[in-house]
Short mmCIF file of C-alpha atoms in Angstrom, two decimals:
data_model
loop_
_atom_site.label_atom_id
_atom_site.label_comp_id
_atom_site.label_asym_id
_atom_site.label_seq_id
_atom_site.Cartn_x
_atom_site.Cartn_y
_atom_site.Cartn_z
CA MET K 1 -14.46 181.07 200.88
CA LYS K 2 -16.14 178.07 202.45
CA ARG K 3 -15.39 176.05 205.57
CA ASN K 4 -12.22 173.97 205.70
CA LYS K 5 -12.13 171.06 208.14
CA LEU K 6 -8.34 171.01 208.40
CA PHE K 7 -7.06 170.82 211.98
CA LEU K 8 -3.84 172.76 212.50
CA ALA K 9 -1.13 171.63 214.83
CA MET K 10 -0.58 175.18 216.03
CA SER K 11 -4.10 175.30 217.47
CA LEU K 12 -4.23 171.85 219.07
CA SER K 13 -3.92 173.27 222.53
CA THR K 14 -6.92 175.51 221.89
CA VAL K 15 -9.07 172.59 220.80
CA LEU K 16 -8.02 170.37 223.70
CA ALA K 17 -8.68 173.11 226.23
CA ALA K 18 -12.15 173.69 224.80
CA CYS K 19 -13.04 170.00 224.87
CA GLY K 20 -12.64 169.43 228.61
CA SER K 21 -15.70 169.35 230.84
CA ASP K 22 -13.86 171.40 233.47
CA VAL K 23 -13.51 174.48 231.29
CA ASP K 24 -13.65 177.60 233.47
CA LEU K 25 -16.03 180.11 231.92
CA ASN K 26 -15.95 182.52 234.87
CA VAL K 27 -15.06 186.09 234.05
CA GLY K 28 -12.31 187.83 236.01
CA ASN K 29 -12.24 191.42 237.19
CA THR K 30 -11.06 194.38 235.16
CA ILE K 31 -8.28 196.51 236.67
CA THR K 32 -7.08 199.94 235.70
CA GLY K 33 -3.59 200.90 234.58
CA GLY K 34 -0.79 200.81 237.13
CA ASP K 35 2.34 202.90 237.43
CA ILE K 36 5.77 202.53 235.88
CA GLY K 37 8.77 204.34 237.19
CA GLY K 38 10.11 207.31 235.23
CA ASP K 39 13.77 208.26 234.91
CA ASN K 40 13.09 211.36 236.96
CA GLY K 41 11.92 209.25 239.88
CA GLY K 42 8.30 210.22 239.39
CA GLY K 43 5.47 207.90 238.47
CA VAL K 44 4.10 207.70 234.95
CA THR K 45 0.62 206.30 234.59
CA ASN K 46 0.60 203.25 232.36
CA PRO K 47 -2.26 203.71 229.86
CA CYS K 48 -1.98 200.18 228.45
CA ALA K 49 -4.86 197.75 228.77
CA ALA K 50 -4.94 195.54 231.87
CA TYR K 51 -7.02 192.75 233.32
CA ASP K 52 -7.01 190.41 236.31
CA VAL K 53 -7.99 186.72 236.42
CA ASN K 54 -7.96 184.67 239.61
CA GLY K 55 -5.65 187.11 241.34
CA THR K 56 -3.11 187.34 238.51
CA SER K 57 -2.76 190.70 236.79
CA TYR K 58 -1.78 191.23 233.17
CA GLN K 59 -0.96 194.58 231.57
CA GLY K 60 0.74 195.84 228.43
CA ASP K 61 4.11 197.56 228.55
CA TYR K 62 4.12 201.30 227.91
CA LEU K 63 7.01 202.05 225.58
CA SER K 64 9.04 205.22 225.22
CA ASP K 65 7.66 205.73 221.69
CA GLY K 66 4.13 206.07 223.11
CA ASN K 67 2.94 202.63 222.00
CA CYS K 68 1.67 199.80 224.18
CA SER K 69 3.20 196.34 223.71
CA TYR K 70 1.34 193.15 224.66
CA SER K 71 3.34 189.96 225.13
CA LEU K 72 2.24 186.38 224.59
CA GLU K 73 1.57 186.20 228.32
CA PHE K 74 -1.08 188.89 227.94
CA ALA K 75 -2.88 187.07 225.11
CA ARG K 76 -2.22 184.56 222.36
CA ALA K 77 -4.03 181.83 220.44
CA GLY K 78 -5.13 179.29 223.03
CA LYS K 79 -4.77 181.76 225.90
CA PRO K 80 -7.93 183.86 225.78
CA VAL K 81 -8.55 186.94 227.86
CA MET K 82 -11.12 185.89 230.44
CA ALA K 83 -11.95 189.30 231.91
CA ASP K 84 -13.41 192.53 230.61
CA VAL K 85 -10.61 194.61 229.10
CA THR K 86 -10.48 198.12 227.65
CA PHE K 87 -8.13 199.55 225.02
CA GLY K 88 -8.17 203.33 225.13
CA VAL K 89 -6.88 205.89 222.68
CA LEU K 90 -3.17 206.64 223.27
CA GLU K 91 -1.62 210.07 223.10
CA SER K 92 0.22 211.24 219.98
CA GLY K 93 -1.14 208.48 217.82
CA GLY K 94 0.16 205.63 219.93
CA VAL K 95 -0.77 202.07 218.92
CA HIS K 96 -1.66 198.92 220.85
CA LYS K 97 0.77 196.34 219.39
CA PHE K 98 0.37 192.60 219.94
CA ALA K 99 2.88 189.78 219.82
CA GLY K 100 0.15 187.20 219.25
CA ALA K 101 -3.54 186.75 218.61
CA LEU K 102 -6.17 188.35 220.84
CA GLU K 103 -9.04 186.05 221.86
CA ILE K 104 -11.85 187.20 224.12
CA GLY K 105 -13.69 184.49 226.05
CA GLN K 106 -13.32 180.73 226.17
CA ASP K 107 -13.79 178.70 223.01
CA VAL K 108 -15.89 175.58 223.68
CA ASP K 109 -16.44 172.48 221.55
CA ASN K 110 -19.83 171.66 223.06
CA SER K 111 -20.36 168.80 220.61
CA ILE K 112 -18.07 166.87 222.98
CA ALA K 113 -18.50 168.49 226.39
CA GLY K 114 -18.97 171.86 228.02
CA THR K 115 -21.59 174.58 228.16
CA VAL K 116 -21.49 177.60 225.89
CA PRO K 117 -22.17 180.94 227.60
CA SER K 118 -24.78 183.37 226.29
CA ALA K 119 -23.77 186.75 224.93
CA GLY K 120 -27.13 188.28 225.82
CA ASN K 121 -29.59 189.94 223.47
CA ALA K 122 -28.14 193.47 223.41
CA PRO K 123 -24.70 195.12 223.49
CA VAL K 124 -23.55 195.40 227.08
CA ASP K 125 -23.54 199.21 226.90
CA GLN K 126 -27.20 199.04 225.83
CA GLY K 127 -28.36 196.86 228.70
CA GLY K 128 -27.15 193.47 227.53
CA ALA K 129 -25.79 190.93 229.99
CA PRO K 130 -23.18 188.71 228.32
CA GLU K 131 -21.97 185.79 230.39
CA GLY K 132 -18.51 185.97 228.85
CA PRO K 133 -15.96 188.80 229.01
CA VAL K 134 -16.25 191.97 226.94
CA LEU K 135 -13.62 193.72 224.81
CA PHE K 136 -14.05 197.50 224.89
CA VAL K 137 -12.20 199.56 222.28
CA ASN K 138 -12.51 203.31 222.68
CA LYS K 139 -12.98 205.69 219.77
CA GLY K 140 -9.77 206.64 218.01
CA ALA K 141 -7.84 203.58 219.21
CA THR K 142 -5.62 201.53 216.89
CA LEU K 143 -4.79 197.86 217.48
CA ALA K 144 -2.06 196.20 215.37
CA PHE K 145 -1.30 192.49 214.94
CA PRO K 146 1.58 190.49 213.44
CA GLU K 147 1.34 188.09 210.52
CA GLY K 148 -0.46 184.84 211.30
CA THR K 149 -2.59 186.27 214.11
CA PHE K 150 -6.17 187.47 214.47
CA LEU K 151 -8.74 189.07 216.77
CA ARG K 152 -11.48 186.66 217.83
CA ILE K 153 -14.60 187.14 219.95
CA ASN K 154 -15.75 183.72 221.15
CA ARG K 155 -19.33 182.68 221.85
CA GLY K 156 -20.78 184.33 224.94
CA SER K 157 -18.47 187.34 224.70
CA GLN K 158 -18.88 190.75 223.09
CA ILE K 159 -16.83 193.48 221.44
CA ILE K 160 -17.89 197.09 221.99
CA ALA K 161 -15.97 199.13 219.42
CA ARG K 162 -17.73 202.45 218.96
CA GLY K 163 -15.63 204.87 216.99
CA ALA K 164 -16.70 208.23 215.60
CA VAL K 165 -16.60 209.91 212.22
CA ASP K 166 -13.60 211.97 213.39
CA ALA K 167 -12.10 209.17 215.50
CA PRO K 168 -12.57 205.77 213.87
CA ILE K 169 -11.23 202.58 215.41
CA THR K 170 -8.58 200.81 213.34
CA PHE K 171 -7.55 197.16 213.35
CA THR K 172 -4.46 196.68 211.21
CA SER K 173 -1.10 194.96 210.84
CA ILE K 174 2.19 195.58 212.63
CA ALA K 175 3.76 196.11 209.21
CA ASP K 176 1.30 198.92 208.50
CA ILE K 177 2.43 200.67 211.68
CA GLU K 178 6.18 200.01 211.59
CA ASP K 179 7.01 200.21 207.87
CA SER K 180 6.62 203.68 206.39
CA ASN K 181 6.89 202.10 202.95
CA ASN K 182 4.20 199.49 203.56
CA PRO K 183 2.07 199.45 200.38
CA GLU K 184 -1.45 200.74 200.83
CA ASN K 185 -2.73 197.70 198.95
CA ALA K 186 -0.77 195.19 201.09
CA ARG K 187 -2.69 192.06 202.05
CA GLN K 188 -2.22 188.97 204.20
CA GLN K 189 -0.36 190.85 206.92
CA TRP K 190 -2.65 189.54 209.67
CA GLY K 191 -5.84 187.51 209.95
CA GLY K 192 -8.69 189.95 210.53
CA LEU K 193 -11.64 190.14 212.91
CA GLN K 194 -13.75 187.08 213.74
CA LEU K 195 -17.03 187.05 215.70
CA ASN K 196 -18.37 183.66 216.83
CA GLY K 197 -22.03 183.60 217.82
CA ASN K 198 -24.75 181.30 219.09
CA GLY K 199 -27.03 181.94 216.13
CA ILE K 200 -28.66 179.50 213.72
CA THR K 201 -26.64 177.89 210.94
CA GLN K 202 -27.51 175.29 208.32
CA ALA K 203 -24.38 173.42 209.38
CA CYS K 204 -26.22 172.17 212.49
CA THR K 205 -29.32 170.00 212.67
CA ASP K 206 -32.48 170.77 214.63
CA ASP K 207 -31.50 167.99 217.02
CA GLN K 208 -28.12 169.58 217.67
CA ARG K 209 -29.71 172.97 218.24
CA ASN K 210 -32.35 171.55 220.58
CA ASN K 211 -29.74 169.65 222.61
CA ALA K 212 -27.17 172.48 222.77
CA THR K 213 -24.58 170.44 220.86
CA CYS K 214 -24.27 172.69 217.79
CA ALA K 215 -20.54 173.33 217.40
CA VAL K 216 -19.33 174.17 213.90
CA GLN K 217 -15.62 174.61 213.23
CA THR K 218 -14.50 177.95 211.80
CA GLU K 219 -12.11 178.55 208.96
CA GLY K 220 -8.46 179.13 209.76
CA VAL K 221 -7.21 178.37 213.26
CA PRO K 222 -10.11 176.25 214.56
CA SER K 223 -12.74 177.53 216.96
CA TYR K 224 -16.46 176.82 217.30
CA TYR K 225 -19.73 178.61 216.66
CA GLY K 226 -23.46 178.08 216.26
CA GLY K 227 -26.51 177.57 218.46
CA ASP K 228 -30.21 178.38 218.46
CA ASN K 229 -30.37 182.12 219.28
CA ASN K 230 -30.58 184.43 216.26
CA ASP K 231 -31.47 187.31 218.61
CA GLU K 232 -28.14 187.24 220.41
CA SER K 233 -25.68 190.14 220.38
CA SER K 234 -21.94 189.85 219.85
CA GLY K 235 -21.61 193.56 220.60
CA ALA K 236 -21.20 196.64 218.40
CA LEU K 237 -18.93 197.80 215.57
CA ASN K 238 -19.36 201.47 214.68
CA TYR K 239 -16.88 203.47 212.61
CA VAL K 240 -14.42 200.59 212.42
CA VAL K 241 -11.72 200.09 209.77
CA VAL K 242 -10.00 196.72 209.16
CA LYS K 243 -6.85 196.91 206.99
CA HIS K 244 -4.35 194.55 205.31
CA SER K 245 -5.95 191.30 206.49
CA GLY K 246 -6.58 187.83 205.08
CA PHE K 247 -3.55 185.68 205.74
CA GLU K 248 -3.58 182.19 204.21
CA VAL K 249 -3.53 179.48 206.89
CA SER K 250 -3.10 176.75 204.27
CA GLU K 251 -3.78 176.49 200.57
CA GLY K 252 -7.39 177.53 199.98
CA ASP K 253 -7.98 178.32 203.67
CA GLU K 254 -7.77 182.08 204.14
CA LEU K 255 -9.17 184.44 206.73
CA ASN K 256 -11.51 187.32 205.85
CA GLY K 257 -11.58 190.99 206.76
CA ILE K 258 -14.50 190.39 209.15
CA SER K 259 -16.08 186.95 209.61
CA PHE K 260 -19.54 186.69 211.18
CA TYR K 261 -20.05 183.12 212.37
CA ALA K 262 -23.73 182.63 213.31
CA VAL K 263 -23.81 186.12 214.80
CA GLY K 264 -27.18 187.25 216.16
CA GLY K 265 -29.41 190.03 214.90
CA ASN K 266 -28.98 192.27 217.96
CA THR K 267 -25.34 192.83 217.09
CA GLU K 268 -24.81 196.40 215.82
CA VAL K 269 -22.68 196.82 212.70
CA ASP K 270 -22.85 200.31 211.23
CA TYR K 271 -20.10 202.23 209.41
CA VAL K 272 -17.44 199.59 208.81
CA GLN K 273 -14.69 199.38 206.20
CA VAL K 274 -12.54 196.49 205.04
CA TYR K 275 -9.57 197.78 203.07
CA SER K 276 -7.09 195.58 201.17
CA THR K 277 -7.80 191.99 202.19
CA TYR K 278 -6.83 188.77 200.46
CA ASP K 279 -10.03 186.78 200.88
CA ASP K 280 -13.60 188.00 201.47
CA GLY K 281 -14.46 191.41 202.88
CA LEU K 282 -17.46 190.52 205.06
CA GLU K 283 -18.50 186.86 205.20
CA PHE K 284 -21.61 185.62 207.00
CA PHE K 285 -22.03 181.97 208.07
CA GLY K 286 -25.65 181.74 209.20
CA GLY K 287 -26.95 184.04 211.92
CA ASP K 288 -29.07 187.16 211.53
CA VAL K 289 -26.71 190.13 211.95
CA SER K 290 -27.40 193.09 209.64
CA VAL K 291 -24.96 195.69 208.32
CA SER K 292 -25.42 199.32 207.37
CA HIS K 293 -22.90 201.70 205.75
CA ALA K 294 -20.12 199.37 204.63
CA VAL K 295 -17.13 200.26 202.46
CA LEU K 296 -15.33 197.29 200.91
CA SER K 297 -12.36 198.39 198.85
CA PHE K 298 -9.66 196.28 197.20
CA VAL K 299 -11.02 192.93 198.39
CA ASP K 300 -9.41 190.09 196.43
CA ASP K 301 -12.25 187.57 196.69
CA ASP K 302 -15.95 188.27 197.38
CA SER K 303 -16.73 191.61 198.98
CA LEU K 304 -19.95 190.28 200.54
CA ASP K 305 -20.35 186.53 201.01
CA PHE K 306 -23.47 184.94 202.55
CA THR K 307 -23.94 181.24 203.29
CA ASP K 308 -25.30 178.61 205.69
CA GLY K 309 -28.71 180.18 206.28
CA HIS K 310 -27.84 183.82 206.94
CA THR K 311 -30.98 185.99 207.24
CA GLY K 312 -29.79 189.57 207.77
CA VAL K 313 -30.04 192.68 205.59
CA VAL K 314 -27.34 194.96 204.20
CA GLN K 315 -28.00 198.57 203.25
CA TYR K 316 -25.63 201.24 201.92
CA ALA K 317 -22.63 199.25 200.71
CA LEU K 318 -19.91 200.80 198.55
CA ILE K 319 -17.71 198.21 196.83
CA VAL K 320 -14.67 199.04 194.70
CA HIS K 321 -12.54 196.37 193.04
CA GLU K 322 -8.85 196.88 192.41
CA GLU K 323 -7.91 197.36 188.76
CA MET K 324 -6.27 193.94 188.44
CA ASP K 325 -7.93 191.92 191.19
CA GLY K 326 -11.18 191.22 193.01
CA ASN K 327 -13.82 188.57 192.38
CA ARG K 328 -17.52 189.22 193.10
CA CYS K 329 -19.30 192.05 194.83
CA ILE K 330 -21.82 189.51 196.18
CA GLU K 331 -21.76 185.74 196.42
CA ALA K 332 -24.72 184.17 198.21
CA ASP K 333 -25.80 180.57 198.67
CA GLY K 334 -26.82 177.88 201.13
CA GLN K 335 -25.73 174.32 201.69
CA SER K 336 -27.19 171.78 199.28
CA LYS K 337 -28.34 168.30 200.22
CA ALA K 338 -26.76 167.00 197.04
CA SER K 339 -24.02 169.49 196.28
CA GLY K 340 -21.68 168.26 193.58
CA THR K 341 -23.77 165.25 192.56
CA GLY K 342 -24.82 166.76 189.26
CA ASN K 343 -28.47 166.01 190.06
CA GLN K 344 -29.99 169.43 189.56
CA GLU K 345 -33.40 168.45 190.85
CA GLU K 346 -31.86 167.57 194.22
CA MET K 347 -29.52 170.58 194.20
CA TRP K 348 -32.55 172.87 194.04
CA HIS K 349 -33.70 171.62 197.43
CA SER K 350 -31.19 172.91 199.96
CA LEU K 351 -30.94 172.47 203.69
CA MET K 352 -33.13 174.65 205.85
CA PRO K 353 -33.15 177.41 206.82
CA TYR K 354 -32.46 178.98 203.45
CA THR K 355 -29.98 181.80 203.17
CA ASP K 356 -32.49 184.66 202.96
CA VAL K 357 -30.57 187.92 202.57
CA LYS K 358 -31.79 191.25 201.27
CA ILE K 359 -29.31 193.85 200.00
CA ALA K 360 -30.26 197.45 199.18
CA ASN K 361 -28.46 200.62 198.13
CA MET K 362 -25.27 198.94 197.00
CA THR K 363 -22.86 200.40 194.48
CA CYS K 364 -20.68 197.69 192.94
CA LEU K 365 -17.79 199.09 190.90
CA SER K 366 -16.15 196.17 189.13
CA SER K 367 -13.01 196.54 187.04
CA ALA K 368 -13.42 193.94 184.26
CA SER K 369 -10.14 192.31 185.37
CA ASP K 370 -9.58 188.66 184.46
CA GLU K 371 -8.17 185.79 186.47
CA SER K 372 -6.03 184.99 183.43
CA ALA K 373 -4.42 188.42 183.77
CA GLY K 374 -3.38 187.84 187.38
CA GLY K 375 -6.54 187.95 189.48
CA THR K 376 -6.05 185.87 192.61
CA HIS K 377 -9.60 184.57 193.06
CA GLY K 378 -11.29 184.87 189.66
CA ASP K 379 -12.70 187.51 187.33
CA SER K 380 -14.04 190.84 188.57
CA GLU K 381 -17.83 190.36 188.52
CA GLY K 382 -21.04 191.68 190.04
CA VAL K 383 -23.60 189.48 191.79
CA LEU K 384 -23.82 185.67 191.95
CA PHE K 385 -26.79 183.92 193.56
CA ARG K 386 -26.52 180.15 193.89
CA LYS K 387 -28.30 177.14 195.39
CA GLY K 388 -30.21 177.62 198.60
CA PHE K 389 -30.54 181.40 198.24
CA ASN K 390 -33.74 183.34 198.86
CA GLY K 391 -33.87 187.12 199.04
CA GLY K 392 -33.17 189.98 196.75
CA LEU K 393 -31.25 193.02 195.54
CA TYR K 394 -32.85 196.46 195.53
CA ASN K 395 -32.07 200.07 194.60
CA SER K 396 -28.49 199.22 193.63
CA ILE K 397 -25.95 200.07 190.92
CA ILE K 398 -23.92 197.18 189.51
CA THR K 399 -21.49 198.46 186.93
CA THR K 400 -17.89 198.75 185.74
CA TYR K 401 -15.44 201.62 185.97
CA ASN K 402 -13.48 200.40 182.95
CA ALA K 403 -13.06 203.36 180.59
CA THR K 404 -14.45 201.41 177.62
CA GLY K 405 -17.46 200.07 179.53
CA GLU K 406 -16.08 196.55 179.44
CA SER K 407 -17.32 194.24 182.17
CA ASN K 408 -17.67 190.63 183.13
CA GLU K 409 -21.12 189.37 184.10
CA LEU K 410 -22.87 191.75 186.48
CA VAL K 411 -25.67 189.45 187.65
CA GLU K 412 -25.80 185.67 187.44
CA PHE K 413 -27.94 182.84 188.83
CA ASP K 414 -26.17 179.48 189.14
CA ASP K 415 -26.69 175.98 190.57
CA GLY K 416 -30.16 175.95 192.15
CA ALA K 417 -30.79 179.71 192.03
CA PRO K 418 -32.67 179.56 188.70
CA TYR K 419 -35.12 177.19 190.38
CA GLN K 420 -35.44 179.49 193.39
CA ALA K 421 -36.08 182.43 191.04
CA SER K 422 -38.71 180.48 189.10
CA GLN K 423 -40.54 179.93 192.41
CA GLY K 424 -40.58 183.66 193.19
CA ARG K 425 -37.99 183.36 195.96
CA ILE K 426 -35.48 185.80 194.44
CA GLU K 427 -36.17 189.46 193.58
CA LEU K 428 -34.28 192.10 191.59
CA LYS K 429 -36.02 195.48 191.88
CA GLY K 430 -35.00 199.09 191.36
CA ASN K 431 -31.49 198.25 190.12
CA ILE K 432 -29.19 199.43 187.33
CA PHE K 433 -27.00 196.86 185.56
CA ALA K 434 -24.55 198.77 183.33
CA GLY K 435 -21.66 197.15 181.46
CA SER K 436 -20.75 195.18 178.38
CA GLU K 437 -22.05 191.94 179.97
CA PRO K 438 -24.82 193.05 182.30
CA LEU K 439 -26.68 189.73 182.44
CA LYS K 440 -25.58 186.11 182.24
CA ASP K 441 -28.20 183.57 181.23
CA PRO K 442 -27.92 180.50 183.46
CA GLY K 443 -29.02 178.13 180.74
CA THR K 444 -30.29 175.87 183.52
CA GLU K 445 -33.17 173.55 182.69
CA ASP K 446 -35.30 171.28 184.82
CA ILE K 447 -35.33 167.52 184.37
CA ASP K 448 -37.92 167.87 181.58
CA GLY K 449 -35.72 170.28 179.63
CA ASN K 450 -37.73 173.40 180.41
CA THR K 451 -35.80 176.65 180.78
CA LEU K 452 -36.32 177.98 184.28
CA VAL K 453 -35.16 181.58 183.99
CA ASP K 454 -34.47 183.90 181.08
CA MET K 455 -32.48 186.71 182.71
CA ALA K 456 -33.61 189.45 180.33
CA THR K 457 -37.23 188.60 181.03
CA PHE K 458 -36.63 188.23 184.75
CA VAL K 459 -34.92 191.64 185.07
CA SER K 460 -37.25 193.54 182.73
CA GLY K 461 -39.86 195.55 184.54
CA ASN K 462 -39.55 195.60 188.32
CA ASP K 463 -38.13 199.15 188.01
CA ASN K 464 -34.74 197.85 186.79
CA ALA K 465 -32.60 199.28 183.99
CA VAL K 466 -30.05 197.43 181.84
CA THR K 467 -27.57 199.01 179.44
CA THR K 468 -24.44 198.23 177.44
CA ASP K 469 -24.13 201.75 176.03
CA LEU K 470 -20.92 203.51 177.11
CA ALA K 471 -22.47 206.96 177.44
CA GLU K 472 -25.26 205.56 179.60
CA ILE K 473 -22.81 203.53 181.68
CA GLN K 474 -20.87 206.70 182.44
CA SER K 475 -23.98 208.78 183.16
CA ILE K 476 -25.22 206.96 186.27
CA ARG K 477 -22.50 208.06 188.72
CA ASN K 478 -19.96 210.72 189.51
CA GLY K 479 -17.06 208.72 190.86
CA TYR K 480 -18.66 206.53 193.50
CA ILE K 481 -21.55 208.95 194.12
CA SER K 482 -24.87 208.25 192.44
CA ALA K 483 -25.88 210.65 189.68
CA ALA K 484 -29.39 211.91 189.02
CA GLU K 485 -29.58 209.78 185.85
CA THR K 486 -31.12 206.35 186.52
CA LEU K 487 -31.87 205.25 182.93
CA GLY K 488 -35.51 204.75 183.86
CA ALA K 489 -34.92 202.65 186.96
CA SER K 490 -36.89 203.76 190.03
CA PRO K 491 -36.14 203.12 193.70
CA VAL K 492 -38.65 200.83 195.36
CA THR K 493 -40.13 201.26 198.84
CA LEU K 494 -37.78 199.25 201.02
CA THR K 495 -39.73 199.12 204.28
CA ALA K 496 -42.47 197.26 202.43
CA ILE K 497 -39.86 194.57 201.68
CA ASP K 498 -38.20 194.42 205.11
CA THR K 499 -38.78 196.71 208.08
CA ARG K 500 -35.08 196.59 208.95
CA PHE K 501 -34.40 198.79 205.93
CA ASP K 502 -34.51 202.58 205.81
CA ASP K 503 -36.63 203.96 203.02
CA SER K 504 -34.27 205.56 200.51
CA ASP K 505 -35.24 207.76 197.58
CA PHE K 506 -32.18 207.04 195.44
CA ILE K 507 -30.34 204.18 193.73
CA GLY K 508 -26.81 203.25 194.78
CA ALA K 509 -24.79 203.50 197.99
CA VAL K 510 -23.93 207.20 198.30
CA LYS K 511 -26.35 210.02 197.53
CA ASP K 512 -25.14 213.29 196.06
CA GLY K 513 -24.81 215.79 198.92
CA ASP K 514 -24.72 213.11 201.62
CA ASP K 515 -21.36 211.36 201.46
CA TRP K 516 -21.43 209.17 204.56
CA THR K 517 -17.98 207.77 203.68
CA ALA K 518 -16.25 211.11 204.36
CA GLY K 519 -14.01 211.64 207.37
CA TRP K 520 -13.51 208.10 208.66
CA THR K 521 -12.60 205.80 205.74
CA VAL K 522 -9.19 205.19 204.18
CA GLY K 523 -8.10 204.98 200.55
CA LEU K 524 -11.10 206.63 198.90
CA ASP K 525 -8.96 209.61 197.94
CA SER K 526 -6.65 207.39 195.85
CA LEU K 527 -9.05 205.18 193.92
CA PRO K 528 -8.42 204.10 190.32
CA ALA K 529 -9.20 206.47 187.48
CA GLY K 530 -12.90 206.45 186.80
CA VAL K 531 -13.84 205.97 190.44
CA SER K 532 -12.45 208.99 192.27
CA ASN K 533 -14.90 211.85 192.72
#
């Protein structure tokens, strides 16, 4: 889903506050939990999160059911938390429940006035020094939000959410917590997680970056992102699960599971899952953040979406479409100077920097579902590279779990991507494309009528394998775990392509005997037939 410039009345106060030149970016002091009186006259320590700003203290209410409740005075859209704050794990499965959105740090529209703080070039617990406040979420904690709200980390701030394989951190909806009959595939029950960074985006000019006036408006309830520091850190997400997200702000303007807005490359994102979301799973708008060990299950739109000059890498990504919904496993593009004009020659030449993303060890399990049969965002497909994309796909399985081997297109180049491929700017190496429609010819010609890319020729060699044979389609995996059979495809040496990669000796996301998804993810024990191990 791309940027929507709609201004919402509900967020006007946020925008006005960010525009003033007297915005206070100072961080308050963190305080520990206080005491609440017990019926027996004794004191009961309040374990709910607390913070202090300018002498005023805010703390959640500790309820008799073991949950913590946070009012609109604690946090809401337009009232960000301006101090470091910690959410710990609560006894007996208690949950941190919010009445409104949770924003960390001041949002600033620096295209008008104001100075954007730096988030530093490392997570604060690894020596970084963010100028804005920090949200700490301890392992095993669960935070739940009502419909229409979200969790946002503004520029200059960080989130440190380090879960563990036996104690993941969960961000979910109030409905998921309070309704025992809440469907596991429920969507749109809250907005999701949004990180705003000071990284580089195509949506700003060099002049804006050089003069510190880069301020791009986000999707959904407006806030601002972008700058000139692709080395910045917005914190760390480790063993984090985001569930039931993606509410629709207005028609065509929906929030994602996790949105990375110009987030810098020193942000740590390792072992994350987005489960049941209405729009994209992980979407990247510029920046340089990389992701390792991602599970994206039952995402209605694109599971991975890259745009606006993103330059990170993704390795070990397991993607499973729902039987009757889900669009693409990957959609990647950049902004075009002449988008929509119909002039292909101009569309080939996109704004700089190009989106230059490399993806390795992905398993994409599409379902062959059709938009005409009820899909919310289009047909269930594999990979789509479009205008302004450089980069490649390596050591990956792109297939279907349909029992007959039926699939929609599993790899496609569109708009200016055929031109990029003809210039050697796109690579497909060490992959398996297995389904009834493994390749889609772009049919794109240059202004002289010359065909730019023949997909069969482009994919052949380069250690790839392509098949439409049902027995071969079924032979390459056991559930979502890669099988020994590779149909002649061979994994390529990844560190020779990008040193941010690990070198892997297998194709696909999960190697037999090393299931990194076990213990911390949700929903993988109830996948559709043909996917479960």
